[in-house]
GROMACS .gro file of C-alpha atoms in nm:
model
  276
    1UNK     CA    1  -2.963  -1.169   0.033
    2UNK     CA    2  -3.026  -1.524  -0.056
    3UNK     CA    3  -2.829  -1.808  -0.146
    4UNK     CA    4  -2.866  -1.899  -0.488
    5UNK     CA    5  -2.877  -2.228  -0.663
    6UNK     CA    6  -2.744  -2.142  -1.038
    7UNK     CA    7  -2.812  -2.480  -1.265
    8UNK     CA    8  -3.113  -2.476  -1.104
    9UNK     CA    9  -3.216  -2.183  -1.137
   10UNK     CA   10  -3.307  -2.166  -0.746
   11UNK     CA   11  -3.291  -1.941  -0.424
   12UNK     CA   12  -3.269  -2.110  -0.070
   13UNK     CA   13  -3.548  -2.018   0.095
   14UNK     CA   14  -3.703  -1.983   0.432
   15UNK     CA   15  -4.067  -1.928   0.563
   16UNK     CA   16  -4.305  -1.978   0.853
   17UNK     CA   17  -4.513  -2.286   0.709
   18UNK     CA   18  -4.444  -2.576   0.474
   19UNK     CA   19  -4.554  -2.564   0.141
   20UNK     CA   20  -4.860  -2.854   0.009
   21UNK     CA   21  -4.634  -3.023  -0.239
   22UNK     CA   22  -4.676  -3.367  -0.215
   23UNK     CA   23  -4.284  -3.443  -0.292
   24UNK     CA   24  -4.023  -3.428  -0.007
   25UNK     CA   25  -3.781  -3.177   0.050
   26UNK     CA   26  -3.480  -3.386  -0.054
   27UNK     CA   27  -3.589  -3.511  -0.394
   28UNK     CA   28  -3.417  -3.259  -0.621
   29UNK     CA   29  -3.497  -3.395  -0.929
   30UNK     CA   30  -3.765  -3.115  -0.973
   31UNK     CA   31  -3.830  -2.760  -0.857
   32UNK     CA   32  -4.082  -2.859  -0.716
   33UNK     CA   33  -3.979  -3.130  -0.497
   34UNK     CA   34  -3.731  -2.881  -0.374
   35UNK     CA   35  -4.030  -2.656  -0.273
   36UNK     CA   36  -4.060  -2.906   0.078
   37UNK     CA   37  -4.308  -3.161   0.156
   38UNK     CA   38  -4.647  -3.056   0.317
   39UNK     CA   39  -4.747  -3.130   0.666
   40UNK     CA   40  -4.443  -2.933   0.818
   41UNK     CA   41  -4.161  -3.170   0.696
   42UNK     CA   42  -3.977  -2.836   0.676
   43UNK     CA   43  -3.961  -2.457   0.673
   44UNK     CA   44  -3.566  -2.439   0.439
   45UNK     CA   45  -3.646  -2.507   0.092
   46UNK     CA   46  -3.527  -2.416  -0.210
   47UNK     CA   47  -3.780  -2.221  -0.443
   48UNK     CA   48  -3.813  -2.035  -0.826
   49UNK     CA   49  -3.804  -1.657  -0.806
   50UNK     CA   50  -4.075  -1.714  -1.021
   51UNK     CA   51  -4.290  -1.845  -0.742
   52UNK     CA   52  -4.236  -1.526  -0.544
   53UNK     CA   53  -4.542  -1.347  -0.666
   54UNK     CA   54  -4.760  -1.679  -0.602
   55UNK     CA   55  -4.612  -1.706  -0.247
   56UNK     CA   56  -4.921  -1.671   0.009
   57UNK     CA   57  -4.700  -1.782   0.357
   58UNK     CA   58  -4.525  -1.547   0.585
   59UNK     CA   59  -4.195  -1.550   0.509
   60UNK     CA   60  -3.891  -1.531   0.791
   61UNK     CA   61  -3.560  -1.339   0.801
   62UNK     CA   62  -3.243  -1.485   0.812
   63UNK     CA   63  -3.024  -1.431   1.078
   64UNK     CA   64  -2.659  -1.543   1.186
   65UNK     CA   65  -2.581  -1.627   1.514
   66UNK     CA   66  -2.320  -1.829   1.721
   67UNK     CA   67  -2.380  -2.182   1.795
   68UNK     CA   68  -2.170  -2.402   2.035
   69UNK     CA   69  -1.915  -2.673   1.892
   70UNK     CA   70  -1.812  -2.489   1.598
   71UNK     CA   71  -1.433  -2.443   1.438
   72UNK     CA   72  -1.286  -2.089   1.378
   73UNK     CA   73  -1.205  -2.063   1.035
   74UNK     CA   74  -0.876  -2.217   0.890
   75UNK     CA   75  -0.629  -1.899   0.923
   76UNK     CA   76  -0.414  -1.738   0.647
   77UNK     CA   77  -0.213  -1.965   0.519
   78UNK     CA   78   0.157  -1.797   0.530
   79UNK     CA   79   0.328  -1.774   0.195
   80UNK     CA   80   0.527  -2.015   0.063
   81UNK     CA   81   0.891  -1.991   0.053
   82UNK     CA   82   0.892  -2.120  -0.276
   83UNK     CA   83   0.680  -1.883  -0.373
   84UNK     CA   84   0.954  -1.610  -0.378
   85UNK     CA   85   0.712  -1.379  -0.080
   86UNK     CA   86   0.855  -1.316   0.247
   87UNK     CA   87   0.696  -1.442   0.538
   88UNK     CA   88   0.750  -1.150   0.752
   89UNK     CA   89   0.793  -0.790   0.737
   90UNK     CA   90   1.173  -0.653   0.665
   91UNK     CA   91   1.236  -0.325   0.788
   92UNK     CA   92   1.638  -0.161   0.642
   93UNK     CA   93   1.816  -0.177   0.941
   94UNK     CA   94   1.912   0.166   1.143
   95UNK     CA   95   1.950   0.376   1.418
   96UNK     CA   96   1.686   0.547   1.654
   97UNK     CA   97   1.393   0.722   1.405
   98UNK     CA   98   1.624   0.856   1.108
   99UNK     CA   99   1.291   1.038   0.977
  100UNK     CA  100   1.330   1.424   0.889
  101UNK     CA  101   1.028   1.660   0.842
  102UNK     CA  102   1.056   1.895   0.535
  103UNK     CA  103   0.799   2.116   0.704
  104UNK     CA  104   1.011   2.173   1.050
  105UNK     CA  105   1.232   2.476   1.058
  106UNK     CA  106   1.506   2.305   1.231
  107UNK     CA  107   1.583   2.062   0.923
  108UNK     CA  108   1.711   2.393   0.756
  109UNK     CA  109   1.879   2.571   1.016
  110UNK     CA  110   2.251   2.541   0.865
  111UNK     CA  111   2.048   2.586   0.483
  112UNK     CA  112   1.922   2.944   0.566
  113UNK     CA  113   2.160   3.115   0.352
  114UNK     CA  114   2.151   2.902   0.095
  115UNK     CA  115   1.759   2.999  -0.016
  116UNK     CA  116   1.452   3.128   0.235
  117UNK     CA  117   1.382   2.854   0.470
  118UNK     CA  118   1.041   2.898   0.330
  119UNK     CA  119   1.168   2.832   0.004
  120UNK     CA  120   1.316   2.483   0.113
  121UNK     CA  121   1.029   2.389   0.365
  122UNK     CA  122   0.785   2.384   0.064
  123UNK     CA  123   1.019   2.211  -0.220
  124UNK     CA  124   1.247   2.019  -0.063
  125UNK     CA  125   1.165   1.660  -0.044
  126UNK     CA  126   1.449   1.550  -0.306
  127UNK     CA  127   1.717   1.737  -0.040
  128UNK     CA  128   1.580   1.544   0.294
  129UNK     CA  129   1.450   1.188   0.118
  130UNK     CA  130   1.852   1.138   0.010
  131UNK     CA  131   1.932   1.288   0.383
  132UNK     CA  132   1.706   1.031   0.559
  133UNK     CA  133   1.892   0.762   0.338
  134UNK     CA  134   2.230   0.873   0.460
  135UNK     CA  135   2.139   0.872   0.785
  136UNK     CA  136   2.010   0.538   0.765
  137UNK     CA  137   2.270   0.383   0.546
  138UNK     CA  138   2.571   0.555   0.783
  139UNK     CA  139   2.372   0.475   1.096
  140UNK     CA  140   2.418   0.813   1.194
  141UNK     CA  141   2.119   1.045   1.308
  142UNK     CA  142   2.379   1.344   1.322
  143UNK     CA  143   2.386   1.394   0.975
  144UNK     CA  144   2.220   1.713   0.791
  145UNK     CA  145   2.029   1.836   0.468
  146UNK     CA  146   2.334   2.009   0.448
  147UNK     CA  147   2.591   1.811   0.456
  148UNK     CA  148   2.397   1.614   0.140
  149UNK     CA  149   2.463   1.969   0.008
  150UNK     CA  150   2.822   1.993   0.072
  151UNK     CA  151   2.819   1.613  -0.061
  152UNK     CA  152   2.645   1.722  -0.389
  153UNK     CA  153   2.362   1.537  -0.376
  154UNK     CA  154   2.136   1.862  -0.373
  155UNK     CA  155   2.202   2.166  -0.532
  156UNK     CA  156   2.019   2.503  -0.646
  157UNK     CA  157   1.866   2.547  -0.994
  158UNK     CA  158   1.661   2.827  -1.091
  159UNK     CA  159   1.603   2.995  -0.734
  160UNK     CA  160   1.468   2.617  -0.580
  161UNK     CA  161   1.613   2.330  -0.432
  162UNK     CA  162   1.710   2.057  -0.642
  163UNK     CA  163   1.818   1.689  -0.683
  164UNK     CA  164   2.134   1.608  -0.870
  165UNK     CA  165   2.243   1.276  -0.710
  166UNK     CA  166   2.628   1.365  -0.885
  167UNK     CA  167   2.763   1.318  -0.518
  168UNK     CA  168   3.166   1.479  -0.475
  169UNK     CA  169   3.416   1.297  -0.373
  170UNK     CA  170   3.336   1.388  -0.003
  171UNK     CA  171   3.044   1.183   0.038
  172UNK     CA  172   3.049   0.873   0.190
  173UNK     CA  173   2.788   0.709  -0.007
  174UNK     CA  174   2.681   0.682  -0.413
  175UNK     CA  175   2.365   0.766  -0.523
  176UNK     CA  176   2.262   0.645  -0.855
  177UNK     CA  177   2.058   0.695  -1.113
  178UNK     CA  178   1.997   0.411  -1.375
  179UNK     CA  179   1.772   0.416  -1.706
  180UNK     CA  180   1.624   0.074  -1.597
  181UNK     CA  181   1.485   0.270  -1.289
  182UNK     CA  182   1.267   0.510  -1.546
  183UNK     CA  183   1.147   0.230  -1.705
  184UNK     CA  184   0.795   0.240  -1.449
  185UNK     CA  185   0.699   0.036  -1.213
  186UNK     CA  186   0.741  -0.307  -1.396
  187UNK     CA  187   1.137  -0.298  -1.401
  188UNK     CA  188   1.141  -0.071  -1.040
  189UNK     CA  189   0.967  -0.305  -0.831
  190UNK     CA  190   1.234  -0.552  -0.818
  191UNK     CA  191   1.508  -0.252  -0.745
  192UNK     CA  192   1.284  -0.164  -0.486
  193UNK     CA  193   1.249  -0.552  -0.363
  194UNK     CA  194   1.611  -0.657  -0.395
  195UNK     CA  195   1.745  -0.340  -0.209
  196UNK     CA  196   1.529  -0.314   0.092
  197UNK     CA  197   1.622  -0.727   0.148
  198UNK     CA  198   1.972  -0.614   0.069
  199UNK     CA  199   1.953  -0.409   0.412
  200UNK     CA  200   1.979  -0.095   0.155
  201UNK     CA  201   1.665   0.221   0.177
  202UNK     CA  202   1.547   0.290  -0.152
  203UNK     CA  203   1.417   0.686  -0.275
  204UNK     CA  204   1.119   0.688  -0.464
  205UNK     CA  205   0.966   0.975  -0.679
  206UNK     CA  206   0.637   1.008  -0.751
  207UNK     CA  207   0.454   1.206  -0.994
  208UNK     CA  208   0.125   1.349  -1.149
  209UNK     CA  209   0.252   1.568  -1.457
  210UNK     CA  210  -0.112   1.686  -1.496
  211UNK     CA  211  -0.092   1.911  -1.200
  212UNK     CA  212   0.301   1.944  -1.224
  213UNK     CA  213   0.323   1.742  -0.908
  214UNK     CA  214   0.652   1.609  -0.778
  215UNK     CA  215   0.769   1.450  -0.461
  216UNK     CA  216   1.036   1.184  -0.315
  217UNK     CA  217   0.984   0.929  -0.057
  218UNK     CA  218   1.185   0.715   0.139
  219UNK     CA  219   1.111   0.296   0.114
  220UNK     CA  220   1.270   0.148   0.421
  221UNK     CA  221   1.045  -0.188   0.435
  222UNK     CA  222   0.812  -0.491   0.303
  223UNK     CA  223   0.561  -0.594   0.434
  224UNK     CA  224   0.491  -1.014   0.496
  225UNK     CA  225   0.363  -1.124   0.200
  226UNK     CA  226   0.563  -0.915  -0.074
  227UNK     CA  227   0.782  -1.098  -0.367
  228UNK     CA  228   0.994  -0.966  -0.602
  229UNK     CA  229   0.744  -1.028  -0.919
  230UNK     CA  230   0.456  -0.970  -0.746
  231UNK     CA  231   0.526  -0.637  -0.519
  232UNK     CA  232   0.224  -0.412  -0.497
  233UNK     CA  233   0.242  -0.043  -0.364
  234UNK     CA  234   0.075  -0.117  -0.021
  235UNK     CA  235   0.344  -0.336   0.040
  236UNK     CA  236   0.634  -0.067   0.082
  237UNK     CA  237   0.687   0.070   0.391
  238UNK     CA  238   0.832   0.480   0.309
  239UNK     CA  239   0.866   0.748   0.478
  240UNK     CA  240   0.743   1.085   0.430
  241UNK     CA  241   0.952   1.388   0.436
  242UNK     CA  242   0.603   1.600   0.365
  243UNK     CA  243   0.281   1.525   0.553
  244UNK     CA  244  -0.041   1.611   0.378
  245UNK     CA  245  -0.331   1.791   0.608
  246UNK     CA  246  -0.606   1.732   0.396
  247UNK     CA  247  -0.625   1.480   0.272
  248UNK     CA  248  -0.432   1.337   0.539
  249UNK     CA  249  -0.114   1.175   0.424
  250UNK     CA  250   0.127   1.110   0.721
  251UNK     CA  251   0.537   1.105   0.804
  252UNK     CA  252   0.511   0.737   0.748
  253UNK     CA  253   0.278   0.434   0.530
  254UNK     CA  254   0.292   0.271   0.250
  255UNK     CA  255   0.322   0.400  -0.108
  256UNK     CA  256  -0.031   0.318  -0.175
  257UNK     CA  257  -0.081   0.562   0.096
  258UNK     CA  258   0.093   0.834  -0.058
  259UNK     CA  259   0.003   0.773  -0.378
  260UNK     CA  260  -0.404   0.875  -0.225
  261UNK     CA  261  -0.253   1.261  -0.274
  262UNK     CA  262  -0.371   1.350  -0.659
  263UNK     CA  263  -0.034   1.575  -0.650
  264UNK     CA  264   0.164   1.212  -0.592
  265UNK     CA  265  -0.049   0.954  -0.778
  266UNK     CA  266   0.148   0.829  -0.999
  267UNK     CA  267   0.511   0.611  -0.952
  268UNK     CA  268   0.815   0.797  -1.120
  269UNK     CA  269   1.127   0.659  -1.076
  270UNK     CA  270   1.374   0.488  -0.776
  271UNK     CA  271   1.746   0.571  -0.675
  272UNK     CA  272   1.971   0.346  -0.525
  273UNK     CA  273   2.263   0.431  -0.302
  274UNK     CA  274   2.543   0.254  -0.214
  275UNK     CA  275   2.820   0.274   0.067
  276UNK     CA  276   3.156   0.375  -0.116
   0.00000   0.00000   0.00000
């Protein structure tokens, strides 16, 4: 590596002896004056790569150490409220670890006659994404996957589980599904930004219609640094309902995370859900 010197055309350079140029070192009106003066005025001089194949001196290896009475570095500067980004992570408010595994039997034990257990354990994620935002929003770890099914948000289309969001009149909450939320992620973001500050957990779908994969996730937080315009996938905290083995994708990470599954690449879609 060397440090380069563009007008110039130049490359700092280091070596073992000083070069026989009659011009000191810190002349830089020519290249060669910035070749160092002779009789060891100095070692650090700035040469031509041209002048690499005329070289006839040893030449030394650079090396970075630690030297007394130096500064750290200036840290990160925090964002600027102005700025619109937060200047600390915001996690949607809730009770003990609402999470739910799709993959665990027991997050289907009052579903078994509904479909296979199976059945739900491997297509799911719609069913226990809207139950881990009930159980956030209601601040109740006691609720099911199927009570969401006695509420309507889930139902059963074509032998396999499947999200409605057209909630009854016995559910506590509204789920809702809005055309500006299918516009991608340019008009999502800021749904997903505005209801995670609003102390609200967002469900996310993401897609990859090549391979006819499909799955929801939970968003539950920002992380420092995120703004409405500017929100980037690593900056959503979700969780999971369906951990990946290989590659490994776990219960909970960011989107960007999830998104590392070909299956889930792509962004779909976001539902709000409000408290009735």
């Amino acid at each position: 590596m060397q440090i380069h010197l563009g007008q110039k055309g130049l490359c700092l350079t280091a070596t073992t002896v000083a070069e026989n140029d009659a011009e000191l070192s810190n002349n830089i009106s020519t290249s060669a004056a910035l070749r160092g003066g002779k009789e060891g005025r100095g070692n650090v001089y700035w040469k031509t790569p041209a002048d690499e194949g005329s070289m006839t001196w040893k030449k030394q290896c650079w090396e970075v150490i630690e030297v007394d009475g130096g500064t750290d570095p200036d840290p990160k500067p925090e964002p600027e409220p102005g700025d619109g980004a937060i200047t600390s992570d915001v996690i949607v408010s809730h009770v003990g670890d609402p999470h739910l595994s799709q993959r665990e039997s027991s997050t289907w034990t009052e579903c078994a006659g509904i479909l296979p257990v199976d059945t739900l354990k491997g297509f799911g994620c719609s069913a226990v994404s809207a139950t881990i935002v009930a159980r956030i929003m209601e601040k109740d770890n006691s609720i099911t996957t199927k009570d969401l099914y006695d509420w309507g948000v889930w139902e059963i289309k074509d032998g396999y589980p499947y999200a409605n969001w057209a909630q009854n009149s016995s559910c506590p909450l509204h789920f809702t599904y809005e055309t500006t939320a299918i516009a991608g992620w340019s008009a999502a973001k800021g749904i997903i930004f505005d209801e995670i500050l609003a102390d609200r957990p967002v469900v996310i779908w993401l897609n990859n219609t090549a391979v006819n994969g499909t799955h929801f996730v939970v968003g539950y937080g920002l992380k420092r640094g995120a703004s409405r315009d500017g929100l980037q996938y690593d900056q959503v905290m979700v969780y999971n309902p369906y951990p990946v083995d290989n590659p490994i994708i776990h219960e909970k990470g960011t989107l960007a995370d999830m998104m590392k599954y070909n299956r889930w690449k792509n962004f779909g879609s976001v539902r709000r859900v409000f408290p009735k």
